[in-house]
mmCIF file of C-alpha atoms and ligand atoms in Angstrom:
data_model
loop_
_atom_site.group_PDB
_atom_site.id
_atom_site.type_symbol
_atom_site.label_atom_id
_atom_site.label_comp_id
_atom_site.label_asym_id
_atom_site.label_seq_id
_atom_site.Cartn_x
_atom_site.Cartn_y
_atom_site.Cartn_z
ATOM 1 C CA MET A 24 -54.112 325.402 178.865
ATOM 2 C CA SER A 25 -51.128 324.425 176.461
ATOM 3 C CA ASP A 26 -53.004 320.996 175.112
ATOM 4 C CA SER A 27 -50.396 318.375 174.934
ATOM 5 C CA LYS A 28 -50.173 314.726 173.688
ATOM 6 C CA LYS A 29 -48.324 311.970 174.417
ATOM 7 C CA ILE A 30 -46.026 310.484 171.237
ATOM 8 C CA ALA A 31 -44.503 307.368 170.922
ATOM 9 C CA VAL A 32 -41.556 307.546 168.904
ATOM 10 C CA VAL A 33 -40.089 305.287 166.143
ATOM 11 C CA GLY A 34 -36.809 305.902 164.303
ATOM 12 C CA GLY A 35 -36.467 302.081 163.299
ATOM 13 C CA ASP A 36 -34.268 300.703 160.421
ATOM 14 C CA GLY A 37 -32.195 302.423 157.650
ATOM 15 C CA ILE A 38 -32.849 306.352 156.556
ATOM 16 C CA GLY A 39 -36.028 305.298 159.506
ATOM 17 C CA PRO A 40 -33.787 307.245 161.991
ATOM 18 C CA GLU A 41 -32.424 310.683 159.435
ATOM 19 C CA VAL A 42 -35.931 311.078 158.021
ATOM 20 C CA ILE A 43 -37.390 311.223 161.731
ATOM 21 C CA ALA A 44 -34.728 313.109 163.193
ATOM 22 C CA GLU A 45 -35.913 315.910 161.029
ATOM 23 C CA GLY A 46 -39.402 315.391 161.796
ATOM 24 C CA LEU A 47 -38.869 315.795 164.809
ATOM 25 C CA ARG A 48 -36.990 318.912 164.802
ATOM 26 C CA VAL A 49 -40.648 319.930 162.973
ATOM 27 C CA LEU A 50 -42.609 319.307 166.126
ATOM 28 C CA ASP A 51 -40.188 320.783 168.518
ATOM 29 C CA ALA A 52 -40.773 323.690 166.655
ATOM 30 C CA LEU A 53 -44.180 323.315 166.060
ATOM 31 C CA THR A 54 -45.449 321.539 169.614
ATOM 32 C CA PRO A 55 -42.619 321.557 172.013
ATOM 33 C CA GLU A 56 -45.281 321.283 174.786
ATOM 34 C CA TYR A 57 -46.135 317.496 173.273
ATOM 35 C CA ASP A 58 -44.405 314.705 175.367
ATOM 36 C CA LEU A 59 -42.116 312.389 173.266
ATOM 37 C CA GLU A 60 -40.810 308.745 173.903
ATOM 38 C CA HIS A 61 -38.544 306.968 172.014
ATOM 39 C CA PHE A 62 -38.885 303.052 171.367
ATOM 40 C CA ASP A 63 -35.384 301.286 170.334
ATOM 41 C CA LEU A 64 -37.579 298.733 168.110
ATOM 42 C CA GLY A 65 -35.983 297.520 164.443
ATOM 43 C CA ALA A 66 -33.450 295.622 162.809
ATOM 44 C CA ASP A 67 -30.202 296.186 165.204
ATOM 45 C CA ARG A 68 -32.584 295.471 168.629
ATOM 46 C CA TYR A 69 -33.589 292.351 167.100
ATOM 47 C CA LEU A 70 -30.077 291.479 166.071
ATOM 48 C CA ARG A 71 -29.202 292.315 169.347
ATOM 49 C CA ASP A 72 -31.244 290.614 171.778
ATOM 50 C CA GLY A 73 -34.084 288.883 169.344
ATOM 51 C CA THR A 74 -36.801 291.001 170.515
ATOM 52 C CA THR A 75 -39.077 292.270 167.839
ATOM 53 C CA MET A 76 -42.187 293.756 169.639
ATOM 54 C CA PRO A 77 -42.829 293.275 173.245
ATOM 55 C CA SER A 78 -45.793 293.415 173.911
ATOM 56 C CA GLU A 79 -46.498 295.505 177.196
ATOM 57 C CA VAL A 80 -44.959 298.108 174.338
ATOM 58 C CA MET A 81 -48.204 297.546 172.341
ATOM 59 C CA GLU A 82 -50.271 297.811 175.228
ATOM 60 C CA ARG A 83 -48.971 300.936 176.065
ATOM 61 C CA TRP A 84 -49.107 302.695 172.620
ATOM 62 C CA ARG A 85 -52.570 301.690 173.160
ATOM 63 C CA ASP A 86 -53.347 302.642 176.351
ATOM 64 C CA GLU A 87 -51.199 305.731 176.999
ATOM 65 C CA PHE A 88 -50.249 307.527 173.449
ATOM 66 C CA ASP A 89 -52.636 309.997 171.325
ATOM 67 C CA ALA A 90 -50.163 309.087 168.161
ATOM 68 C CA ILE A 91 -47.068 306.704 167.245
ATOM 69 C CA PHE A 92 -44.169 308.207 164.441
ATOM 70 C CA LEU A 93 -42.483 305.401 163.078
ATOM 71 C CA GLY A 94 -39.445 305.775 160.152
ATOM 72 C CA ALA A 95 -39.000 302.612 158.259
ATOM 73 C CA LEU A 96 -38.754 299.071 158.871
ATOM 74 C CA GLY A 97 -36.708 296.361 157.074
ATOM 75 C CA ASP A 98 -33.083 295.797 157.020
ATOM 76 C CA PRO A 99 -30.933 293.163 154.650
ATOM 77 C CA ARG A 100 -29.449 291.523 157.549
ATOM 78 C CA VAL A 101 -32.924 290.656 158.514
ATOM 79 C CA PRO A 102 -34.306 288.854 155.178
ATOM 80 C CA SER A 103 -37.345 287.113 157.128
ATOM 81 C CA ASN A 104 -38.458 290.608 157.822
ATOM 82 C CA VAL A 105 -39.915 289.194 161.167
ATOM 83 C CA HIS A 106 -39.312 292.134 163.076
ATOM 84 C CA ALA A 107 -41.337 294.731 160.462
ATOM 85 C CA LYS A 108 -44.037 291.800 160.928
ATOM 86 C CA GLU A 109 -44.216 292.568 164.250
ATOM 87 C CA ILE A 110 -43.631 296.355 165.172
ATOM 88 C CA LEU A 111 -45.397 297.630 161.872
ATOM 89 C CA LEU A 112 -47.929 294.785 160.779
ATOM 90 C CA GLY A 113 -48.251 294.113 164.716
ATOM 91 C CA ALA A 114 -49.218 297.645 165.457
ATOM 92 C CA ARG A 115 -51.384 297.679 162.509
ATOM 93 C CA PHE A 116 -53.041 294.806 163.792
ATOM 94 C CA GLN A 117 -53.263 294.621 167.229
ATOM 95 C CA LEU A 118 -54.442 298.491 167.464
ATOM 96 C CA ASP A 119 -56.644 298.045 164.580
ATOM 97 C CA LEU A 120 -55.376 300.233 162.523
ATOM 98 C CA TYR A 121 -57.815 299.862 159.987
ATOM 99 C CA ILE A 122 -57.467 302.473 157.380
ATOM 100 C CA ASN A 123 -54.456 303.215 155.874
ATOM 101 C CA LEU A 124 -54.734 307.256 154.604
ATOM 102 C CA ARG A 125 -52.083 307.562 151.356
ATOM 103 C CA PRO A 126 -52.652 311.354 149.314
ATOM 104 C CA ILE A 127 -51.315 311.450 146.724
ATOM 105 C CA ARG A 128 -51.445 315.280 145.932
ATOM 106 C CA LEU A 129 -48.702 317.028 143.461
ATOM 107 C CA LEU A 130 -47.412 319.746 145.432
ATOM 108 C CA ASP A 131 -45.229 321.299 142.789
ATOM 109 C CA PRO A 132 -46.106 320.887 138.760
ATOM 110 C CA SER A 133 -42.488 320.242 137.736
ATOM 111 C CA LYS A 134 -41.929 317.133 140.054
ATOM 112 C CA CYS A 135 -44.691 315.307 138.315
ATOM 113 C CA PRO A 136 -43.599 312.936 135.423
ATOM 114 C CA LEU A 137 -46.633 313.071 133.602
ATOM 115 C CA LYS A 138 -46.843 314.928 130.358
ATOM 116 C CA ASP A 139 -48.996 318.117 130.499
ATOM 117 C CA LYS A 140 -50.042 317.319 134.219
ATOM 118 C CA GLY A 141 -50.924 319.919 136.928
ATOM 119 C CA CYS A 142 -51.266 320.127 140.839
ATOM 120 C CA GLU A 143 -55.130 320.167 139.997
ATOM 121 C CA ASP A 144 -54.453 317.281 138.020
ATOM 122 C CA VAL A 145 -52.859 314.645 140.720
ATOM 123 C CA ASN A 146 -55.006 315.702 143.729
ATOM 124 C CA PHE A 147 -56.695 312.314 145.144
ATOM 125 C CA VAL A 148 -56.183 309.967 148.680
ATOM 126 C CA VAL A 149 -55.926 306.611 148.318
ATOM 127 C CA PHE A 150 -58.123 304.560 151.456
ATOM 128 C CA ARG A 151 -56.225 301.257 152.096
ATOM 129 C CA GLU A 152 -57.786 298.225 153.908
ATOM 130 C CA ASN A 153 -55.080 297.822 156.702
ATOM 131 C CA THR A 154 -56.367 294.907 158.414
ATOM 132 C CA GLU A 155 -56.542 292.272 156.559
ATOM 133 C CA GLY A 156 -56.486 290.431 152.778
ATOM 134 C CA LEU A 157 -53.196 289.135 151.693
ATOM 135 C CA TYR A 158 -51.820 290.455 154.848
ATOM 136 C CA THR A 159 -52.604 288.809 157.938
ATOM 137 C CA GLY A 160 -50.599 285.779 157.388
ATOM 138 C CA ILE A 161 -52.768 282.891 156.795
ATOM 139 C CA GLY A 162 -51.630 280.200 154.764
ATOM 140 C CA GLY A 163 -48.428 277.929 155.561
ATOM 141 C CA GLN A 164 -45.833 275.668 153.170
ATOM 142 C CA PHE A 165 -46.247 272.051 153.014
ATOM 143 C CA LYS A 166 -43.095 269.837 152.439
ATOM 144 C CA ARG A 167 -40.504 272.770 151.882
ATOM 145 C CA GLY A 168 -37.512 272.986 149.999
ATOM 146 C CA THR A 169 -38.774 269.807 148.121
ATOM 147 C CA LEU A 170 -39.827 269.699 144.558
ATOM 148 C CA ASP A 171 -43.356 268.808 146.166
ATOM 149 C CA GLU A 172 -43.467 271.863 148.049
ATOM 150 C CA VAL A 173 -47.086 274.025 148.569
ATOM 151 C CA ALA A 174 -47.189 277.654 149.659
ATOM 152 C CA ILE A 175 -50.214 279.040 150.442
ATOM 153 C CA GLU A 176 -51.292 282.725 151.325
ATOM 154 C CA GLN A 177 -55.031 283.174 151.718
ATOM 155 C CA GLU A 178 -56.438 286.489 151.286
ATOM 156 C CA MET A 179 -58.808 287.105 154.505
ATOM 157 C CA ASN A 180 -61.707 289.778 153.301
ATOM 158 C CA THR A 181 -64.577 289.808 156.363
ATOM 159 C CA ARG A 182 -67.659 291.860 155.833
ATOM 160 C CA LYS A 183 -66.796 294.381 159.022
ATOM 161 C CA GLY A 184 -63.483 295.335 157.364
ATOM 162 C CA VAL A 185 -64.374 295.617 153.791
ATOM 163 C CA GLU A 186 -67.558 297.264 155.242
ATOM 164 C CA ARG A 187 -65.581 299.637 157.856
ATOM 165 C CA ILE A 188 -63.259 300.705 155.012
ATOM 166 C CA ILE A 189 -65.507 301.697 152.566
ATOM 167 C CA ARG A 190 -67.865 303.731 154.832
ATOM 168 C CA ALA A 191 -64.798 305.776 156.011
ATOM 169 C CA ALA A 192 -63.551 306.466 152.497
ATOM 170 C CA PHE A 193 -67.091 308.281 151.396
ATOM 171 C CA GLU A 194 -67.611 309.276 155.403
ATOM 172 C CA TYR A 195 -63.936 311.345 154.036
ATOM 173 C CA ALA A 196 -65.413 312.310 150.584
ATOM 174 C CA ASP A 197 -68.911 313.637 152.310
ATOM 175 C CA LEU A 198 -66.806 315.622 154.665
ATOM 176 C CA HIS A 199 -64.278 317.113 152.675
ATOM 177 C CA GLY A 200 -66.851 317.674 149.521
ATOM 178 C CA HIS A 201 -65.335 314.952 147.233
ATOM 179 C CA THR A 202 -68.033 314.232 144.548
ATOM 180 C CA LYS A 203 -66.254 310.952 143.170
ATOM 181 C CA MET A 204 -65.311 307.733 144.646
ATOM 182 C CA CYS A 205 -63.592 304.186 143.133
ATOM 183 C CA MET A 206 -63.202 301.213 144.321
ATOM 184 C CA ALA A 207 -60.591 299.166 142.870
ATOM 185 C CA ASP A 208 -60.701 295.357 142.898
ATOM 186 C CA LYS A 209 -60.290 291.862 141.315
ATOM 187 C CA ALA A 210 -63.391 290.788 141.257
ATOM 188 C CA ASN A 211 -62.964 289.239 137.545
ATOM 189 C CA ALA A 212 -61.022 286.918 138.805
ATOM 190 C CA MET A 213 -61.460 286.537 142.272
ATOM 191 C CA ARG A 214 -65.037 285.738 142.893
ATOM 192 C CA HIS A 215 -65.377 284.613 146.546
ATOM 193 C CA GLY A 216 -63.284 288.114 148.131
ATOM 194 C CA HIS A 217 -63.814 290.542 145.538
ATOM 195 C CA ASP A 218 -67.838 289.810 144.906
ATOM 196 C CA LEU A 219 -68.075 290.603 148.605
ATOM 197 C CA TRP A 220 -65.821 294.194 147.692
ATOM 198 C CA GLN A 221 -68.395 294.702 145.192
ATOM 199 C CA ARG A 222 -71.814 293.705 147.139
ATOM 200 C CA VAL A 223 -70.746 295.650 149.988
ATOM 201 C CA TYR A 224 -69.507 299.060 148.101
ATOM 202 C CA LYS A 225 -72.964 299.057 145.988
ATOM 203 C CA MET A 226 -75.099 299.226 149.265
ATOM 204 C CA VAL A 227 -72.408 301.790 151.195
ATOM 205 C CA ALA A 228 -72.358 304.066 147.554
ATOM 206 C CA ALA A 229 -76.217 303.796 147.666
ATOM 207 C CA GLU A 230 -76.181 306.195 151.129
ATOM 208 C CA TYR A 231 -74.445 308.226 149.182
ATOM 209 C CA PRO A 232 -76.366 309.620 146.369
ATOM 210 C CA ASN A 233 -74.218 312.755 145.805
ATOM 211 C CA ILE A 234 -71.241 310.997 145.360
ATOM 212 C CA GLU A 235 -70.417 309.772 141.808
ATOM 213 C CA SER A 236 -69.278 306.091 142.933
ATOM 214 C CA LYS A 237 -67.356 303.710 140.368
ATOM 215 C CA HIS A 238 -65.260 300.957 139.955
ATOM 216 C CA LEU A 239 -62.440 300.150 137.934
ATOM 217 C CA TYR A 240 -60.433 296.524 138.558
ATOM 218 C CA VAL A 241 -57.091 297.269 139.830
ATOM 219 C CA ASP A 242 -55.003 296.892 136.306
ATOM 220 C CA VAL A 243 -56.805 299.652 134.830
ATOM 221 C CA LEU A 244 -56.657 302.013 138.005
ATOM 222 C CA THR A 245 -52.686 301.516 137.326
ATOM 223 C CA MET A 246 -53.435 303.054 133.804
ATOM 224 C CA GLU A 247 -55.751 305.361 134.458
ATOM 225 C CA MET A 248 -53.569 307.288 137.687
ATOM 226 C CA VAL A 249 -51.108 307.551 134.972
ATOM 227 C CA ARG A 250 -53.582 308.419 131.711
ATOM 228 C CA CYS A 251 -55.883 310.735 133.571
ATOM 229 C CA PRO A 252 -55.244 311.096 137.153
ATOM 230 C CA GLU A 253 -57.378 314.131 137.447
ATOM 231 C CA GLN A 254 -60.668 312.042 137.026
ATOM 232 C CA PHE A 255 -60.109 310.506 141.217
ATOM 233 C CA GLU A 256 -61.060 312.459 144.493
ATOM 234 C CA VAL A 257 -61.637 309.372 146.559
ATOM 235 C CA VAL A 258 -60.246 306.072 145.377
ATOM 236 C CA VAL A 259 -60.629 302.886 148.023
ATOM 237 C CA THR A 260 -58.982 299.280 147.722
ATOM 238 C CA ASN A 261 -57.784 296.499 149.508
ATOM 239 C CA ASN A 262 -54.421 296.168 151.843
ATOM 240 C CA LEU A 263 -52.492 294.683 148.864
ATOM 241 C CA PHE A 264 -53.397 296.450 145.903
ATOM 242 C CA GLY A 265 -53.193 299.603 148.437
ATOM 243 C CA ASP A 266 -49.726 298.919 149.138
ATOM 244 C CA ILE A 267 -49.178 299.125 144.464
ATOM 245 C CA VAL A 268 -50.889 301.727 143.660
ATOM 246 C CA THR A 269 -49.739 303.999 146.244
ATOM 247 C CA ASP A 270 -46.319 303.544 145.238
ATOM 248 C CA LEU A 271 -47.189 304.368 141.876
ATOM 249 C CA GLY A 272 -49.001 307.597 143.164
ATOM 250 C CA ALA A 273 -46.062 308.384 145.233
ATOM 251 C CA ILE A 274 -44.680 309.419 141.918
ATOM 252 C CA LEU A 275 -47.396 310.844 140.360
ATOM 253 C CA GLN A 276 -46.912 313.230 143.128
ATOM 254 C CA GLY A 277 -42.925 314.008 142.572
ATOM 255 C CA GLY A 278 -41.148 310.915 144.048
ATOM 256 C CA ILE A 279 -41.320 308.310 147.035
ATOM 257 C CA GLY A 280 -39.701 310.492 149.425
ATOM 258 C CA LEU A 281 -42.617 313.384 149.223
ATOM 259 C CA ALA A 282 -45.650 310.661 150.235
ATOM 260 C CA GLY A 283 -46.809 310.592 153.822
ATOM 261 C CA SER A 284 -49.267 308.046 155.222
ATOM 262 C CA GLY A 285 -51.756 307.425 158.089
ATOM 263 C CA ASN A 286 -52.387 304.144 159.754
ATOM 264 C CA ILE A 287 -55.632 305.542 161.189
ATOM 265 C CA ASN A 288 -58.650 303.842 163.853
ATOM 266 C CA PRO A 289 -61.122 307.203 164.136
ATOM 267 C CA GLY A 290 -60.196 308.627 168.266
ATOM 268 C CA THR A 291 -57.607 306.339 169.063
ATOM 269 C CA VAL A 292 -53.962 306.148 169.101
ATOM 270 C CA SER A 293 -52.883 306.047 165.291
ATOM 271 C CA LEU A 294 -49.551 305.822 163.419
ATOM 272 C CA PHE A 295 -48.514 307.624 161.091
ATOM 273 C CA GLU A 296 -45.172 306.882 158.383
ATOM 274 C CA PRO A 297 -43.447 307.613 155.338
ATOM 275 C CA VAL A 298 -44.409 305.431 152.504
ATOM 276 C CA HIS A 299 -41.203 305.015 151.600
ATOM 277 C CA GLY A 300 -39.072 302.220 152.945
ATOM 278 C CA SER A 301 -35.816 302.305 154.675
ATOM 279 C CA ALA A 302 -33.646 302.782 151.598
ATOM 280 C CA PRO A 303 -30.763 300.845 152.499
ATOM 281 C CA ASP A 304 -29.200 302.220 149.081
ATOM 282 C CA ILE A 305 -28.689 305.748 150.775
ATOM 283 C CA VAL A 306 -28.462 305.370 154.219
ATOM 284 C CA GLY A 307 -25.630 307.114 156.339
ATOM 285 C CA GLN A 308 -25.630 309.488 152.852
ATOM 286 C CA GLU A 309 -27.590 312.273 153.575
ATOM 287 C CA LYS A 310 -29.257 312.037 151.115
ATOM 288 C CA ALA A 311 -33.194 311.228 152.156
ATOM 289 C CA ASN A 312 -35.483 313.301 151.698
ATOM 290 C CA PRO A 313 -37.167 314.086 155.034
ATOM 291 C CA LEU A 314 -40.342 315.764 153.486
ATOM 292 C CA ALA A 315 -42.660 312.581 153.108
ATOM 293 C CA ALA A 316 -41.840 312.370 157.083
ATOM 294 C CA ILE A 317 -42.642 315.694 157.448
ATOM 295 C CA LEU A 318 -45.347 315.587 155.834
ATOM 296 C CA SER A 319 -46.647 312.345 157.834
ATOM 297 C CA LEU A 320 -46.551 314.776 160.635
ATOM 298 C CA GLY A 321 -48.368 316.883 159.114
ATOM 299 C CA MET A 322 -50.980 314.317 158.507
ATOM 300 C CA MET A 323 -50.430 313.551 162.870
ATOM 301 C CA TYR A 324 -50.915 317.298 163.344
ATOM 302 C CA THR A 325 -54.939 316.902 161.270
ATOM 303 C CA HIS A 326 -55.648 313.496 163.570
ATOM 304 C CA LEU A 327 -54.576 315.417 166.418
ATOM 305 C CA GLY A 328 -57.171 318.416 165.717
ATOM 306 C CA ARG A 329 -54.594 320.814 164.526
ATOM 307 C CA PRO A 330 -55.313 320.799 160.294
ATOM 308 C CA ASP A 331 -53.746 324.338 160.863
ATOM 309 C CA LEU A 332 -50.527 322.934 161.207
ATOM 310 C CA GLU A 333 -50.628 320.684 158.580
ATOM 311 C CA SER A 334 -51.662 323.632 156.442
ATOM 312 C CA LYS A 335 -48.498 325.300 157.272
ATOM 313 C CA ILE A 336 -45.988 322.766 156.912
ATOM 314 C CA SER A 337 -47.803 321.511 153.299
ATOM 315 C CA VAL A 338 -46.922 325.788 152.551
ATOM 316 C CA ALA A 339 -43.706 324.855 153.615
ATOM 317 C CA VAL A 340 -42.656 321.556 151.654
ATOM 318 C CA ARG A 341 -44.580 323.573 148.683
ATOM 319 C CA HIS A 342 -42.469 326.741 149.152
ATOM 320 C CA CYS A 343 -39.249 324.299 149.469
ATOM 321 C CA LEU A 344 -40.082 322.097 146.067
ATOM 322 C CA GLU A 345 -40.970 325.640 143.766
ATOM 323 C CA HIS A 346 -37.797 326.711 145.106
ATOM 324 C CA ASN A 347 -35.818 323.032 143.796
ATOM 325 C CA LEU A 348 -34.782 322.926 147.925
ATOM 326 C CA VAL A 349 -34.496 319.138 147.437
ATOM 327 C CA THR A 350 -32.570 316.807 147.892
ATOM 328 C CA PRO A 351 -30.609 314.520 144.678
ATOM 329 C CA GLU A 352 -33.282 312.263 144.079
ATOM 330 C CA LEU A 353 -35.703 315.644 143.031
ATOM 331 C CA GLY A 354 -32.619 317.062 141.627
ATOM 332 C CA GLY A 355 -31.618 319.119 143.977
ATOM 333 C CA THR A 356 -28.541 320.029 146.329
ATOM 334 C CA LEU A 357 -29.555 320.411 149.849
ATOM 335 C CA LYS A 358 -28.688 317.255 152.633
ATOM 336 C CA THR A 359 -31.724 316.235 154.254
ATOM 337 C CA SER A 360 -30.728 318.402 157.328
ATOM 338 C CA GLU A 361 -30.904 321.678 155.358
ATOM 339 C CA VAL A 362 -33.905 320.404 153.312
ATOM 340 C CA THR A 363 -35.690 321.185 156.989
ATOM 341 C CA ASP A 364 -33.565 324.038 157.553
ATOM 342 C CA GLU A 365 -35.569 325.329 154.785
ATOM 343 C CA VAL A 366 -38.815 324.195 156.329
ATOM 344 C CA LEU A 367 -38.423 325.568 159.207
ATOM 345 C CA ARG A 368 -37.286 328.767 158.064
ATOM 346 C CA LEU A 369 -40.526 328.736 156.329
ATOM 347 C CA LEU A 370 -42.457 328.078 159.108
ATOM 348 C CA ALA A 371 -40.638 331.007 161.062
ATOM 349 C CA LEU A 372 -42.303 333.360 159.337
HETATM 350 P P1 NAD B 426 -38.069 301.812 149.458
HETATM 351 O O1 NAD B 426 -38.512 302.439 150.019
HETATM 352 O O2 NAD B 426 -37.164 301.473 150.554
HETATM 353 O O3 NAD B 426 -36.559 302.432 148.685
HETATM 354 C C1 NAD B 426 -37.215 302.382 146.864
HETATM 355 C C2 NAD B 426 -36.261 303.508 146.529
HETATM 356 O O4 NAD B 426 -36.431 304.518 146.662
HETATM 357 C C3 NAD B 426 -34.926 303.280 146.554
HETATM 358 O O5 NAD B 426 -34.149 303.633 145.278
HETATM 359 C C4 NAD B 426 -34.682 304.281 147.834
HETATM 360 O O6 NAD B 426 -33.123 304.938 147.969
HETATM 361 C C5 NAD B 426 -35.577 305.130 147.717
HETATM 362 N N1 NAD B 426 -35.994 306.427 148.424
HETATM 363 C C6 NAD B 426 -37.254 305.580 149.119
HETATM 364 N N2 NAD B 426 -37.269 306.300 150.204
HETATM 365 C C7 NAD B 426 -36.850 307.987 150.007
HETATM 366 C C8 NAD B 426 -36.392 309.053 150.938
HETATM 367 N N3 NAD B 426 -36.747 309.439 151.679
HETATM 368 N N4 NAD B 426 -35.430 309.978 150.075
HETATM 369 C C9 NAD B 426 -34.961 309.601 148.988
HETATM 370 N N5 NAD B 426 -34.881 308.133 148.314
HETATM 371 C C10 NAD B 426 -35.392 307.161 148.661
HETATM 372 O O7 NAD B 426 -37.988 300.513 149.508
HETATM 373 P P2 NAD B 426 -37.409 299.475 149.274
HETATM 374 O O8 NAD B 426 -35.749 299.269 149.007
HETATM 375 O O9 NAD B 426 -38.619 298.109 148.614
HETATM 376 O O10 NAD B 426 -37.288 298.504 150.160
HETATM 377 C C11 NAD B 426 -36.310 298.295 151.921
HETATM 378 C C12 NAD B 426 -36.281 298.005 153.260
HETATM 379 O O11 NAD B 426 -37.912 299.194 153.577
HETATM 380 C C13 NAD B 426 -37.507 296.845 152.971
HETATM 381 O O12 NAD B 426 -36.711 295.700 154.051
HETATM 382 C C14 NAD B 426 -38.563 296.912 153.083
HETATM 383 O O13 NAD B 426 -39.725 295.682 153.458
HETATM 384 C C15 NAD B 426 -38.891 298.307 153.482
HETATM 385 N N6 NAD B 426 -40.120 298.382 154.041
HETATM 386 C C16 NAD B 426 -40.646 298.844 154.685
HETATM 387 C C17 NAD B 426 -41.428 300.332 154.943
HETATM 388 C C18 NAD B 426 -42.153 300.792 155.511
HETATM 389 O O14 NAD B 426 -41.256 300.542 157.035
HETATM 390 N N7 NAD B 426 -43.661 301.848 156.440
HETATM 391 C C19 NAD B 426 -42.099 300.487 153.397
HETATM 392 C C20 NAD B 426 -41.831 300.524 152.287
HETATM 393 C C21 NAD B 426 -40.396 298.932 152.425
HETATM 394 C C1 IPM B 427 -45.664 300.157 153.043
HETATM 395 C C2 IPM B 427 -44.611 298.975 153.196
HETATM 396 C C3 IPM B 427 -45.469 297.686 154.116
HETATM 397 C C4 IPM B 427 -46.533 297.101 153.075
HETATM 398 C C5 IPM B 427 -44.155 296.403 154.387
HETATM 399 C C6 IPM B 427 -42.863 297.258 154.719
HETATM 400 C C7 IPM B 427 -44.576 295.440 155.128
HETATM 401 O O1 IPM B 427 -44.595 298.730 151.699
HETATM 402 O O2 IPM B 427 -45.840 300.222 154.630
HETATM 403 O O3 IPM B 427 -46.026 300.349 151.909
HETATM 404 O O4 IPM B 427 -46.563 297.003 152.624
HETATM 405 O O5 IPM B 427 -47.831 297.051 153.906
HETATM 406 MN MN1 MN B 428 -45.287 299.672 150.228
#
């Protein structure tokens, strides 16, 4: 019996549809039995008819789909970014996708901007909390536009939310044989929320005596990621810090066009997307690197019980990097679709 899965597809804005189209070529080659449904969501739709995220679509994603494959959201014509907030953050919050899993894995040493670092040195995963922190929109503006204006953005940390992401990070480390955990916060300045992180981290770490658990303030984490990335195996942090350190991590692994991610709630529908955005500066020029989308598809396969397909994809991507079969931002000469041609050629061998 073929193991069909139902996948919701959202190209989104800018280069989102370009890279998702390439990811789908890989999906068609590896799992033609998968059932895809495309959703017209993003800035064009919003500007056309005011729709951001219909509630019935969110319910269908939750009830009917195995995974969501998303490009990027963000468009200069929608400066408020309201559609991205309702679609992407909407999915993260309403589908309770509390793990944002972002691997920082250098696949080819020539692509690393750090001196004398190889693939074994840049190889860790970030567990970014994905449902609370500074992203909930709790707060408000008072006397907007006046000299007396007040703007409050509140950081929400719940015991449940903090504990489940820290636990997920330890469980992952345990399952994958990792022995080094690092939690990053800013507890020296943020004494309420991040003190909670400290206490919960210590409590969960005590259950994993074989995992060496350390703590770094997030400012030091950014320095250490550049100075000595080999010290990290699993990093766990909050929503905003995770957003920032994973763009830094993307550059360590070669570039933002190489960073894939999963927005995961284990056992339920989860969302896979590149870490990069809609890149309005290169849209329509066939310059977008499709590999982050293709690596995100790989992560989706693992989530759907096919880690063998993620491994195949990683091998093909590594080959492209080693032979400079890449787009211009990585020093190559290939167009977006030509990079995928190479991936498909490798997958067919
Ligand atoms: P960005 O990631 O879109 O672009 C940053 C730089 O990286 C640009 O120079 C861009 O050309 C380059 N780049 C990004 N992806 C690339 C790729 N695949 N291949 C080659 N080069 C690539 O970040 P930004 O400019 O800050 O954001 C643009 C828009 O995207 C904003 O509206 C932002 O909010 C949104 N955004 C969305 C997501 C998402 O949907 N997950 C993520 C990040 C940013
Ligand atoms: C990401 C993006 C989003 C985030 C934006 C588009 C809201 O930067 O997925 O990394 O901050 O989470
Ligand atoms: Mn980001």
